[in-house]
Coordinates of C-alpha atoms in Angstrom, one line a residue:
M1 CA 140.3 107.2 86.3
T2 CA 137.6 109.8 86.5
N3 CA 133.9 109.0 86.8
A4 CA 133.5 110.6 83.3
G5 CA 136.1 108.2 81.9
E6 CA 134.4 105.2 83.5
A7 CA 131.0 106.4 82.1
A8 CA 132.4 106.8 78.6
F9 CA 133.9 103.3 78.6
G10 CA 130.7 101.9 80.0
R11 CA 128.7 103.4 77.2
L12 CA 131.0 101.9 74.6
L13 CA 131.3 98.4 76.2
S14 CA 127.7 98.0 77.4
G15 CA 126.0 95.0 75.8
R16 CA 129.0 94.0 73.7
T17 CA 130.3 90.5 73.1
I18 CA 134.1 89.7 73.3
L19 CA 136.1 86.6 72.3
L20 CA 139.1 86.1 74.6
L21 CA 141.9 83.7 73.6
E22 CA 144.0 83.2 76.7
D23 CA 145.2 80.0 78.4
E24 CA 146.5 81.6 81.6
E25 CA 143.8 81.8 84.3
A26 CA 145.9 84.4 86.2
F27 CA 145.6 86.8 83.3
A28 CA 142.1 85.9 82.0
A29 CA 140.3 86.2 85.3
P30 CA 140.9 89.9 86.1
I31 CA 140.4 90.8 82.4
C32 CA 137.0 89.1 82.4
A33 CA 136.1 90.7 85.7
A34 CA 137.0 94.2 84.4
L35 CA 135.0 93.7 81.1
N36 CA 132.0 92.5 83.0
G37 CA 132.3 95.4 85.3
F38 CA 131.9 97.8 82.4
G39 CA 128.8 96.1 81.2
V40 CA 130.1 93.6 78.6
A41 CA 127.2 91.2 77.9
R42 CA 129.4 88.1 77.3
V43 CA 133.0 87.2 77.3
D44 CA 133.7 83.8 75.5
R45 CA 137.0 82.6 76.7
V46 CA 138.9 79.8 74.8
Q47 CA 142.4 78.5 75.4
R48 CA 143.5 77.2 71.9
G49 CA 143.8 79.1 68.7
E50 CA 141.7 76.5 66.9
E51 CA 138.9 77.2 69.3
A52 CA 139.1 80.9 68.7
C53 CA 138.8 80.3 64.9
A54 CA 135.7 78.1 65.4
A55 CA 134.0 80.6 67.8
A56 CA 134.7 83.5 65.4
A57 CA 133.3 81.5 62.5
A58 CA 130.1 80.7 64.4
S59 CA 129.3 84.1 66.0
R60 CA 129.8 87.8 65.4
Y61 CA 131.8 89.4 68.2
D62 CA 132.4 93.1 68.8
V63 CA 136.0 92.6 69.8
L64 CA 138.7 89.8 69.6
L65 CA 141.3 89.7 72.3
L66 CA 144.0 87.2 71.4
D67 CA 147.1 86.1 73.2
R68 CA 150.1 85.2 70.9
L69 CA 151.3 82.1 72.8
N70 CA 148.7 79.4 73.4
P71 CA 148.4 75.6 73.0
G72 CA 147.9 74.8 69.4
L73 CA 147.5 77.6 66.9
D74 CA 149.4 80.8 67.6
G75 CA 147.1 83.8 68.3
L76 CA 148.4 85.7 65.2
E77 CA 147.9 82.6 63.0
A78 CA 144.4 82.3 64.4
L79 CA 143.7 85.9 63.6
R80 CA 144.9 85.5 60.0
A81 CA 142.7 82.5 59.7
I82 CA 139.7 84.5 61.1
R83 CA 140.4 87.4 58.7
E84 CA 140.8 85.1 55.7
G85 CA 137.8 82.9 56.6
G86 CA 135.2 85.6 55.8
G87 CA 133.0 84.6 58.7
P88 CA 130.8 86.9 60.8
S89 CA 133.8 88.1 62.9
A90 CA 136.2 88.4 59.9
R91 CA 136.3 92.3 60.2
T92 CA 135.9 92.5 63.9
P93 CA 138.4 94.8 65.7
A94 CA 141.2 92.6 67.1
L95 CA 143.8 93.3 69.8
L96 CA 146.8 91.0 70.3
V97 CA 147.6 91.0 74.1
T98 CA 150.8 89.1 74.6
S99 CA 154.2 88.9 76.4
V100 CA 155.8 88.8 72.9
G101 CA 156.3 92.5 72.7
D102 CA 159.5 93.3 70.8
E103 CA 159.4 95.6 67.8
R104 CA 159.4 92.9 65.2
A105 CA 156.6 91.1 66.9
R106 CA 154.5 94.2 67.0
I107 CA 155.0 95.0 63.4
D108 CA 154.2 91.4 62.4
G109 CA 151.0 91.5 64.5
L110 CA 149.7 94.7 63.0
A111 CA 150.6 93.6 59.5
G112 CA 148.9 90.3 60.2
G113 CA 145.5 91.9 60.8
A114 CA 145.6 93.2 64.4
D115 CA 144.1 96.7 65.1
D116 CA 146.2 97.1 68.3
Y117 CA 149.1 95.3 69.9
V118 CA 149.2 95.3 73.7
P119 CA 152.3 94.0 75.5
K120 CA 151.9 92.1 78.8
P121 CA 151.7 92.9 81.6
V122 CA 148.9 95.5 81.1
N123 CA 146.7 97.2 83.5
E124 CA 143.1 96.0 83.1
I125 CA 141.8 99.6 82.9
E126 CA 144.3 100.5 80.1
L127 CA 143.1 97.4 78.2
V128 CA 139.5 98.5 78.7
A129 CA 140.5 101.9 77.3
R130 CA 142.1 100.4 74.3
I131 CA 139.1 98.2 73.6
A132 CA 136.8 101.2 73.9
A133 CA 138.9 103.1 71.4
Q134 CA 138.6 100.3 68.9
L135 CA 134.8 100.1 69.5
R136 CA 134.5 103.9 69.0
R137 CA 136.3 103.7 65.7
A138 CA 134.2 100.8 64.5
D139 CA 131.0 102.6 65.4
W140 CA 132.2 105.7 63.5
R141 CA 133.0 103.6 60.4
E142 CA 129.7 101.6 60.5
D143 CA 127.2 103.0 58.1
A144 CA 129.2 106.2 57.7
T145 CA 127.6 106.7 54.3
P146 CA 123.8 106.4 54.1
P147 CA 122.6 103.8 51.6
A148 CA 120.6 106.0 49.2
R149 CA 118.0 105.2 46.7
D150 CA 117.3 108.1 44.4
G151 CA 118.8 110.3 47.1
H152 CA 116.4 108.9 49.7
L153 CA 116.5 106.6 52.7
I154 CA 113.6 104.2 52.6
N155 CA 112.2 102.1 55.5
G156 CA 108.9 100.7 54.3
P157 CA 106.3 103.6 54.4
L158 CA 108.9 105.9 56.0
S159 CA 110.9 107.9 53.5
V160 CA 113.7 110.5 54.1
S161 CA 115.4 112.8 51.7
V162 CA 118.6 113.7 53.3
A163 CA 119.6 116.5 50.9
E164 CA 116.1 118.1 50.9
R165 CA 115.6 117.5 54.6
V166 CA 112.1 116.2 54.0
A167 CA 110.6 113.1 55.7
T168 CA 107.3 111.5 54.9
M169 CA 105.2 108.6 56.3
S170 CA 102.9 106.9 53.9
G171 CA 103.2 110.0 51.7
A172 CA 102.3 112.4 54.5
P173 CA 104.9 115.0 55.5
L174 CA 106.4 114.9 59.0
T175 CA 107.0 118.2 60.8
L176 CA 110.4 117.8 62.5
Q177 CA 112.7 120.1 64.2
A178 CA 116.3 120.2 62.9
K179 CA 117.9 117.9 65.4
S180 CA 115.0 115.5 65.4
F181 CA 115.4 115.2 61.6
D182 CA 119.1 114.5 62.1
L183 CA 118.3 111.8 64.7
L184 CA 115.8 110.2 62.3
V185 CA 118.4 110.0 59.6
Q186 CA 120.8 108.1 61.9
L187 CA 118.1 105.8 63.1
M188 CA 117.0 105.2 59.5
I189 CA 120.5 104.3 58.5
A190 CA 120.7 101.8 61.3
K191 CA 117.1 100.5 61.0
G192 CA 116.6 97.4 63.0
R193 CA 119.8 97.9 65.0
P194 CA 120.3 100.0 68.2
L195 CA 122.4 103.1 68.4
T196 CA 123.7 104.2 71.7
K197 CA 123.0 107.7 73.0
S198 CA 126.7 108.6 72.7
M199 CA 126.7 107.5 69.0
L200 CA 123.7 109.6 68.3
F201 CA 125.2 112.7 70.0
E202 CA 128.6 112.3 68.2
R203 CA 126.8 112.0 64.8
C204 CA 124.1 114.6 65.2
W205 CA 126.2 117.2 67.1
P206 CA 129.6 116.7 65.4
H207 CA 130.9 120.2 66.3
W208 CA 131.3 119.0 69.9
S209 CA 134.7 117.3 70.4
F210 CA 133.5 116.0 73.9
L211 CA 130.3 115.1 75.6
P212 CA 129.2 118.3 77.4
E213 CA 127.2 118.4 80.6
G214 CA 123.6 117.6 80.0
W215 CA 124.2 115.9 76.7
E216 CA 122.0 112.9 77.6
A217 CA 119.0 115.2 78.3
T218 CA 119.6 116.7 74.8
I219 CA 119.2 113.3 73.3
Y220 CA 116.1 112.5 75.4
K221 CA 114.4 115.7 74.2
G222 CA 115.3 115.1 70.6
I223 CA 114.0 111.6 70.6
D224 CA 110.8 112.7 72.5
R225 CA 110.1 115.3 69.8
L226 CA 110.7 112.7 67.1
R227 CA 108.4 110.3 68.7
L228 CA 105.7 112.9 69.0
A229 CA 106.0 113.7 65.3
L230 CA 105.8 110.0 64.4
A231 CA 103.0 109.1 66.8
P232 CA 100.0 110.2 64.6
H233 CA 101.3 108.0 61.8
E234 CA 101.8 104.8 63.8
R235 CA 98.3 103.7 62.9
D236 CA 99.7 103.3 59.4
V237 CA 101.7 100.3 60.5
P238 CA 100.7 96.9 62.0
A239 CA 100.6 96.7 65.8
Q240 CA 103.8 94.6 66.0
F241 CA 105.8 97.5 64.6
Q242 CA 104.5 100.0 67.2
P243 CA 106.1 102.1 68.7
L244 CA 108.3 102.9 65.7
I245 CA 111.2 103.9 68.0
V246 CA 112.0 101.6 70.9
N247 CA 114.3 101.7 73.9
V248 CA 116.9 98.9 73.8
R249 CA 118.0 98.2 77.3
A250 CA 121.7 99.0 77.9
Q251 CA 122.1 99.9 74.2
G252 CA 120.1 102.9 73.3
Y253 CA 117.4 103.5 70.7
M254 CA 116.3 101.6 67.6
L255 CA 114.0 102.4 64.8
R256 CA 112.0 99.3 63.8
D257 CA 112.9 97.8 60.4
L258 CA 109.8 98.3 58.3
S259 CA 111.3 96.9 55.1
A260 CA 108.7 94.1 55.0
L261 CA 105.9 96.7 54.6
V262 CA 105.1 98.1 51.2
A263 CA 105.4 101.9 51.0
E264 CA 102.2 103.6 49.8

């Protein structure tokens, strides 16, 4: 795999949490090592389907990796229970990774709630690639439509009219370059949650079908210009909300959630 491919997977997997249902140590160990090598923050491994259901009901995972054949509850039965349970991981992308790989089993797995069906044996890097593909699709779906109020995005004293391309802070207009405005819109949509640099590039430069050379520098410049535009207005918010845009280690950028503040 090329360095570019490794970097792309790393951007998507960095900081993520994964639930792994696998009772065979010989398979689980290299998968965990590969995931950790690409920056996954935590892999919670369980060996029984019932344990997977309990873990998914208690925590929100970014990906579920489930073997079909385990002691106790079958991996597909566990996935159905997770989907129907409505817990924090009920809509999490799920991959069934199993030696039960005939056509009927694959159809049943996908019909039963899996987003991908990966027959064993599988190369660890291919599995990482499949996981990255699911994460990319999930990122694209998340907040695809801005939650609008009277055609505006509201975050405490910060207001953005997407259609009119006007942004204000406590009623004062912000002077923003075009791409800084686009970046602000995406950060407003995700307020309180980090967006990776690749997510920002894909959403704000949608005409690119790949990440061109120097794309990260483009993001840095856009964020810097946005921060400069916001800086004079930061005195309008309490100190604990400053700076308005923060770097989130290994994840990207986040606009603070100002919803608790009353817009003036």
